[in-house]
Phi, psi and omega in degrees: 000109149264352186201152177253152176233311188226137167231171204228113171240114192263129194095104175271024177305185175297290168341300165335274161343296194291325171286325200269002158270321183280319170293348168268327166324327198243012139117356189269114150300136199243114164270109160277071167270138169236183175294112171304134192292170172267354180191160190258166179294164204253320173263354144276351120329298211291331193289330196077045181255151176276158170289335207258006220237127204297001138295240260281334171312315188277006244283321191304318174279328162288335160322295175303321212268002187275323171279007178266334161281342176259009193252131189235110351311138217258133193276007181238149160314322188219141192284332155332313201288336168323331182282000188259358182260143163243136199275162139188199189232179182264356116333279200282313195274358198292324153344315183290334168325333204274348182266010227228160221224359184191108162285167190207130172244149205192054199239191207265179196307036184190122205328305203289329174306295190300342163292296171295321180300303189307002165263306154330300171283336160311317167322324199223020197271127192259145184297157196113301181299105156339122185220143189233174180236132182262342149033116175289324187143057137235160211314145186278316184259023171279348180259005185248008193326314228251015207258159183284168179325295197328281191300003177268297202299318174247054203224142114270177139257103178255140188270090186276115147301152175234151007305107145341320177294322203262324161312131188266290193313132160213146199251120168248140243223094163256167168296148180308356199221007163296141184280122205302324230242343152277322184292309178304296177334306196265359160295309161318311204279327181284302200301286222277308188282325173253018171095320173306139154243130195317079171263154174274128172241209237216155175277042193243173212308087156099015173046243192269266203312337194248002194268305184286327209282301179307270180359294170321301186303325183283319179296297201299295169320319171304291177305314190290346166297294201288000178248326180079048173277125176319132161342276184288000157284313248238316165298295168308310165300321221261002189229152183022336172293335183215042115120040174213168209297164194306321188285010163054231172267308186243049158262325167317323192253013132304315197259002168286317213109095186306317183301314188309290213293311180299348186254011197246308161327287185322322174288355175262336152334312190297303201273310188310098152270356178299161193283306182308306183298301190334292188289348167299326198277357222252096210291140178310154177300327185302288234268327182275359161302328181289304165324296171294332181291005182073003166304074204241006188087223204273018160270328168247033152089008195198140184242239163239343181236157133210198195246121170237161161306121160234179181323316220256352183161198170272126196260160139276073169314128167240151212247140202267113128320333167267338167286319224030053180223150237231148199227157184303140166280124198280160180260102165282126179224152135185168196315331166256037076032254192288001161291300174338287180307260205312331172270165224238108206094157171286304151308351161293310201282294161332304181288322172306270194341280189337310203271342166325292182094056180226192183318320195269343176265014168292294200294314177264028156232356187269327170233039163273282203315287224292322201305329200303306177330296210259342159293353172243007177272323172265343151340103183093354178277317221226334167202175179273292191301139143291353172293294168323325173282328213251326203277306180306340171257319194297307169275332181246012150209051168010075187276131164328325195199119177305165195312318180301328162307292204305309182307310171313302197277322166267017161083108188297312186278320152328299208260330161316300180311327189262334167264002174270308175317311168326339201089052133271150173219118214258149206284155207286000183259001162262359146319284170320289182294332170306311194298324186301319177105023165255152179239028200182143170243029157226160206215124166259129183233100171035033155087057149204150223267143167209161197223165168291120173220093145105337208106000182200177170259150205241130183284147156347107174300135167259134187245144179313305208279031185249061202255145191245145201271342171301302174327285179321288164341299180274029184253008190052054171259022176275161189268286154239170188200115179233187192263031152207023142191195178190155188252094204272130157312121147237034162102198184022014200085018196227145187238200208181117167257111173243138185251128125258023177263166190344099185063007177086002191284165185271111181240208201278339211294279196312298172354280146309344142293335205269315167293294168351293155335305176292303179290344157298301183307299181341306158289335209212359179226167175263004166157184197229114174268154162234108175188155168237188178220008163327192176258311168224165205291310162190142194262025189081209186286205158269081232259342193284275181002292199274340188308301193305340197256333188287311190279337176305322191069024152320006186342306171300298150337306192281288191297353163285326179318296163346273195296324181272331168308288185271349157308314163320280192300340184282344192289318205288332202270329168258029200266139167275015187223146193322148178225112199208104157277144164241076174313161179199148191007253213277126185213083145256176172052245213247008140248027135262007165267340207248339160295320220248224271310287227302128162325300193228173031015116163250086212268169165308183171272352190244072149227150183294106232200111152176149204269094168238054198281000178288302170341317157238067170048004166291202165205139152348121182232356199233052163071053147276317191328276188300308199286313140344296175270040195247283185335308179282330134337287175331307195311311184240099181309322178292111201301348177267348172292113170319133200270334184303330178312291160343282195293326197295333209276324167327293189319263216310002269185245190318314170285355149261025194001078204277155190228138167282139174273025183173158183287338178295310191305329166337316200286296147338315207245012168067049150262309213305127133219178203325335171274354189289147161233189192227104163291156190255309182247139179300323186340299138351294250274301166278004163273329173304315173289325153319303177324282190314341168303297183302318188262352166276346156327308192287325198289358178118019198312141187222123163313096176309132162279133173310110183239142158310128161237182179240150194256206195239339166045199224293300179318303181315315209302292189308332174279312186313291193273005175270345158315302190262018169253358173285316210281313194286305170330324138329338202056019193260327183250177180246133185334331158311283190316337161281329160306324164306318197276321195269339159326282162351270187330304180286014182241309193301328147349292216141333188063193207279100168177135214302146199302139179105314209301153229244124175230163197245154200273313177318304171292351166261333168311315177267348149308325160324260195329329191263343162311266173009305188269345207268350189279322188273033120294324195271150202276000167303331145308330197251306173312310190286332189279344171276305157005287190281345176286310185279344188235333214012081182187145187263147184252118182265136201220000000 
């Protein structure tokens, strides 16, 4: 096996679907088969179509895949990519498995159904073909027992978190009889062509992530019954205070799903004989109350939460255990808490909480203690590794730090000590290794990582396409540095601009890297990545800045910002050696400007990409303007083709301040060009951008020269803006937004000057730059930019 080119995913449920949207996201044509219905539809009745007439055969997979363009969050990159999926039945189609490089089976929970299909597919199965289980946890070879060697040998589990697109984890699970050179294979093939991140778990009850995750979820319920803690206490210790997501404990089992989470217990309940484990698994009486009352979370609209309409808006409701009726949700504080909330990192963020010594931090070592406890207890049960258990909670229920991590972060001998005071009984090889004379079960060396394997530590495995920037740093590979970036060695002759400051926004510090930067490469490297490892790449410029400079009426201040902005980028842009940005999730405003100098752009697949300075009553000043509208010159070389479509679609793009729901959508709203591309695992993303570096070096990089283009000019300007005086007439924009839109306009334009006429990248920077300061005069402006600072959401005014 080298490669997979087509697969077949059989059961178009929600799951299903979603796998069968990611493989097509990553370029693999898909056969959806599901089960023929049993009776016809009332509108299919009224069409006069039959059970035999091939719409009703397909009906459950032409469905799914009609719905995967309407499901929000959107499970395909591009609503296009849906031709790449095809309907059928397990009936008319099942012959076709036999032509297909990955089988995905994704049918419901229970061991005997899944039993007969792989004896169905065996039937038509050609040797070779890979066949997985998407399976939550029940056992992989209990569902291949009656199946031949062959068909064993290429039988696995790979286990998709949902959403598929967006769950990073995926567990691939084998059989006693998988053949060791397919689990390297599809380990490889999931990380690098879908993105994943891998782990191998072990054949055992719900294998790694839901085996520790449930678990957690069931002890945190358990406590908050016996203590009597609120729905919303138990949210608030349990979400960003203790390094995990804002949805915490029960906004989480709202969006799971209570049936789901209760059938996912139940299996281990079912399989697990020790007496103690059982009974943890043994889901509380609350929940299955919840359950029958059909109270299962946001798919039937009530939860542990819900939403209801009152006079002043939409309410957040939370649901009373002792009542069981449900009151406005309340805002929890309290001092270690508010530690929490202040300190910087997740362990930081952890020993405050611990360390207070009040109700909450009682409550978050109290369901801290058993998981650290019962993850190092299934250690070799459930995977070899800790890396593997820590990786599994991180990517699939998107913990900051894994159980081990964790342990490792509030002080491993410290916290042992105290749980052995307690009657805890903490298993004997983390004993042992204490005793051994280590205090961490992980270890860093001049940026590289080694971990507890075995009685000792093992290193990381290092991979090229893994280069981490963090690393580098601590190997003392910075070049240059100020405190909101720096210019990193990653080797080959290639250096890497990195933003760290407070959310990445751009203030003079990156600014001033940004040139720096450009006169380093210039002498001493073979080219420049622009990339990070932020939470997002960058959130634009620095808005508290210009608010402050604005309101000052500092007016030279704003225009030195300007001027220092787009002077950066024309440096970055004239650098004489290859330049490849990588972006990665929220990339606005002014870092898609900081992006667009760059030869080529690689974006991740998951980034948000789009010029929204309208949003805070502004326009693009640091050449989003200019380059947009270049670009759409460039596009159409013949000076008699008409330009305006182009610049109209540019207006509309920026003055609706569209953001791409993928690094793919790009392409759409006209950032995407022809050299741009999309990595698939973020992971990736700046080893990708080296590459791209390295080869237009080797091929001969040559500096394109700065050529005049031609705009659309005074006319054009006048279509822009009777467009956008259609719009206020409308009631759809506001008098601010029409003073924004016809600025706008006169820049993409060109400003007053006849149409076809040949303009300079300069001359439009300052058409840009004189929109720009006449807008942060106005106090409507100024309202929206305090607005999004204090709210962080935009205001229309």
């Amino acid at each position: 096996m080298t490669t997979i080119r087509t697969a077949a995913v059989i059961g178009s449920g929600v799951m299903g679907s979603g796998i069968a949207a990611h493989l097509a996201n990553v370029g693999i044509p898909v056969l959806l088969l599901d089960m023929v219905p049993k009776q016809l539809l009332p509108q299919e009745e009224a069409a006069g179509l039959t059970l035999e007439n091939p719409k009703v055969r397909n009906r459950f997979a032409v469905s799914a895949i009609d719905k995967l363009k309407k499901t929000n969050p959107a499970p395909l990159y591009s609503d296009s990519f849906a031709s790449r999926i095809t309907s059928g039945n397990l009936e008319d189609d099942l012959a076709k498995l036999g032509s297909v490089d990955w089988i995905i089976e994704v049918v419901v929970e229970n061991l005997q159904i899944k039993q007969q299909l792989f004896s169905r597919i065996e039937t038509v199965w050609k040797a070779g073909t890979i066949v997985t289980s998407n399976t939550s946890g029940i056992s992989i070879n209990a569902m291949v027992e009656n199946a031949g060697s062959e068909f064993k040998k290429h039988f696995l589990g790979t286990h998709f978190f949902n959403p598929p697109r967006y769950m990073k984890l995926l567990e691939v699970i084998p059989g006693e009889q998988t053949d060791p050179a397919i689990i390297a294979f599809m380990t490889d093939f999931c990380e690098k062509k879908l993105g994943k991140g891998v782990v191998q778990a072990k054949d055992t009850p719900n294998f790694i992530g839901n085996r520790i995750g449930t678990y957690g979820l069931l002890v945190t319920l358990r406590e908050m019954l016996a203590n009597e803690y609120s729905v919303e206490e138990v949210d608030a210790v349990t979400g960003p205070a203790m390094g995990r997501p804002k949805s915490a404990t029960f906004r989480t089992l709202d969006l799971v799903g209570l049936d789901t989470f209760v059938h996912v217990a139940n299996n281990v309940y079912d399989l697990v004989t020790d007496p103690v484990e059982k009974e943890v698994f043994n889901t509380p009486e609350i929940m299955r109350v919840m359950v029958e009352k059909g109270w299962i979370g946001e798919k039937q609209g009530q939860g542990f939460y819900k939403k209801v309409k009152t006079e002043a808006g939409k309410e957040i409701q939370a649901l009373n255990l002792e009542t069981m009726e449900y009151a406005a949700s309340r805002k929890i504080s309290s001092s270690s808490l508010e530690a929490s909330k202040q300190a910087k990192g997740t362990p930081a963020k952890l020993k405050a909480l611990l360390g207070a010594k009040d109700r909450y931090s009682d409550l978050a070592w109290n369901i801290l203690k058993p998981v650290l406890i019962y993850s190092a207890e299934k250690l070799g049960e459930i995977a070899d590794s800790i890396v593997e258990i820590d990786n599994a909670l991180k990517w699939g229920f998107n913990w900051e730090l894994g159980p081990f991590e964790t342990w490792d972060a509030i002080g491993l001998k410290r916290s042992v000590e105290r749980m052995e005071a307690e009657g805890s009984t903490v298993p004997a090889w983390v004993k042992e290794w204490i005793a051994a004379g280590y205090d961490s079960f992980y270890q860093n060396r001049e940026g590289r990582t080694f971990y507890y394997l075995k009685n000792e530590y093992r290193g990381l495995e290092t991979r090229p396409e893994l280069i981490s920037l963090q690393a580098l740093k601590q190997q003392n590979k910075v070049i240059r540095s100020n405190s909101g970036a720096s210019l990193i060695d990653i080797g080959d002759g290639v250096a890497c601009l990195e933003f760290h400051s407070p959310n990445n926004a751009i203030g003079a510090d990156i600014l001033t890297m940004i040139q720096q930067s450009a006169d380093e490469v210039r002498s001493n490297y073979r080219g420049l990545v622009v990339a990070n490892e932020g939470k997002n790449f960058c959130v634009g410029a620095n808005v508290m800045l210009l608010l402050m400079e604005a309101q000052d009426g500092e007016w030279d201040e704003v225009d030195g910002i300007i001027r220092l902005f787009q002077n950066s980028m024309m440096k970055l842009k004239g650098l004489e050696k290859p330049v490849v940005a990588a972006p990665h999730r929220m990339t606005l405003g002014g870092g898609v400007e900081a992006c667009m100098p760059a030869d080529q752009i690689i974006y991740s697949s998951e980034t948000y990409f789009g010029l929204v300075e309208v949003g805070v009553g502004l326009i693009p000043a640091g050449g989003g303007c200019k380059e947009l509208a270049m670009r759409a010159s460039q596009h159409i070389a013949d000076p008699e083709v008409d330009l305006q479509p182009l610049i109209n679609h540019v207006f509309e793009t920026i003055a609706m301040a569209k953001v791409s729901t993928s690094g793919h959508d790009t392409k759409r709203l006209g950032y995407m060009r022809a050299q741009d591309t999309v990595v698939i695992n973020p992971d990736h993303r700046i080893y990708e951008a080296k590459q791209a570096v390295l080869r237009m070096e080797q091929a001969g990089y040559s500096l394109q020269p700065q050529e005049k283009f031609r705009v659309v000019g005074e006319n054009g300007k006048a279509v822009m803006q009777i467009a956008a005086y259609t719009m206020r007439q409308g009631g759809y924009i506001s008098d601010h937004d029409l003073l924004i839109a016809n600025k706008l306009a006169h820049v993409l334009a060109g400003g007053n000057v006849p149409a076809g006429t040949l303009v300079t990248e300069q001359y439009m920077l300052d058409l840009e730059r004189e929109a720009f300061l006449s807008l942060c005069g106005e106090p409507k402006t100024q309202q929206r930019m305090q607005y999004m600072l204090s709210k962080g959401k935009a205001l229309r005014n």
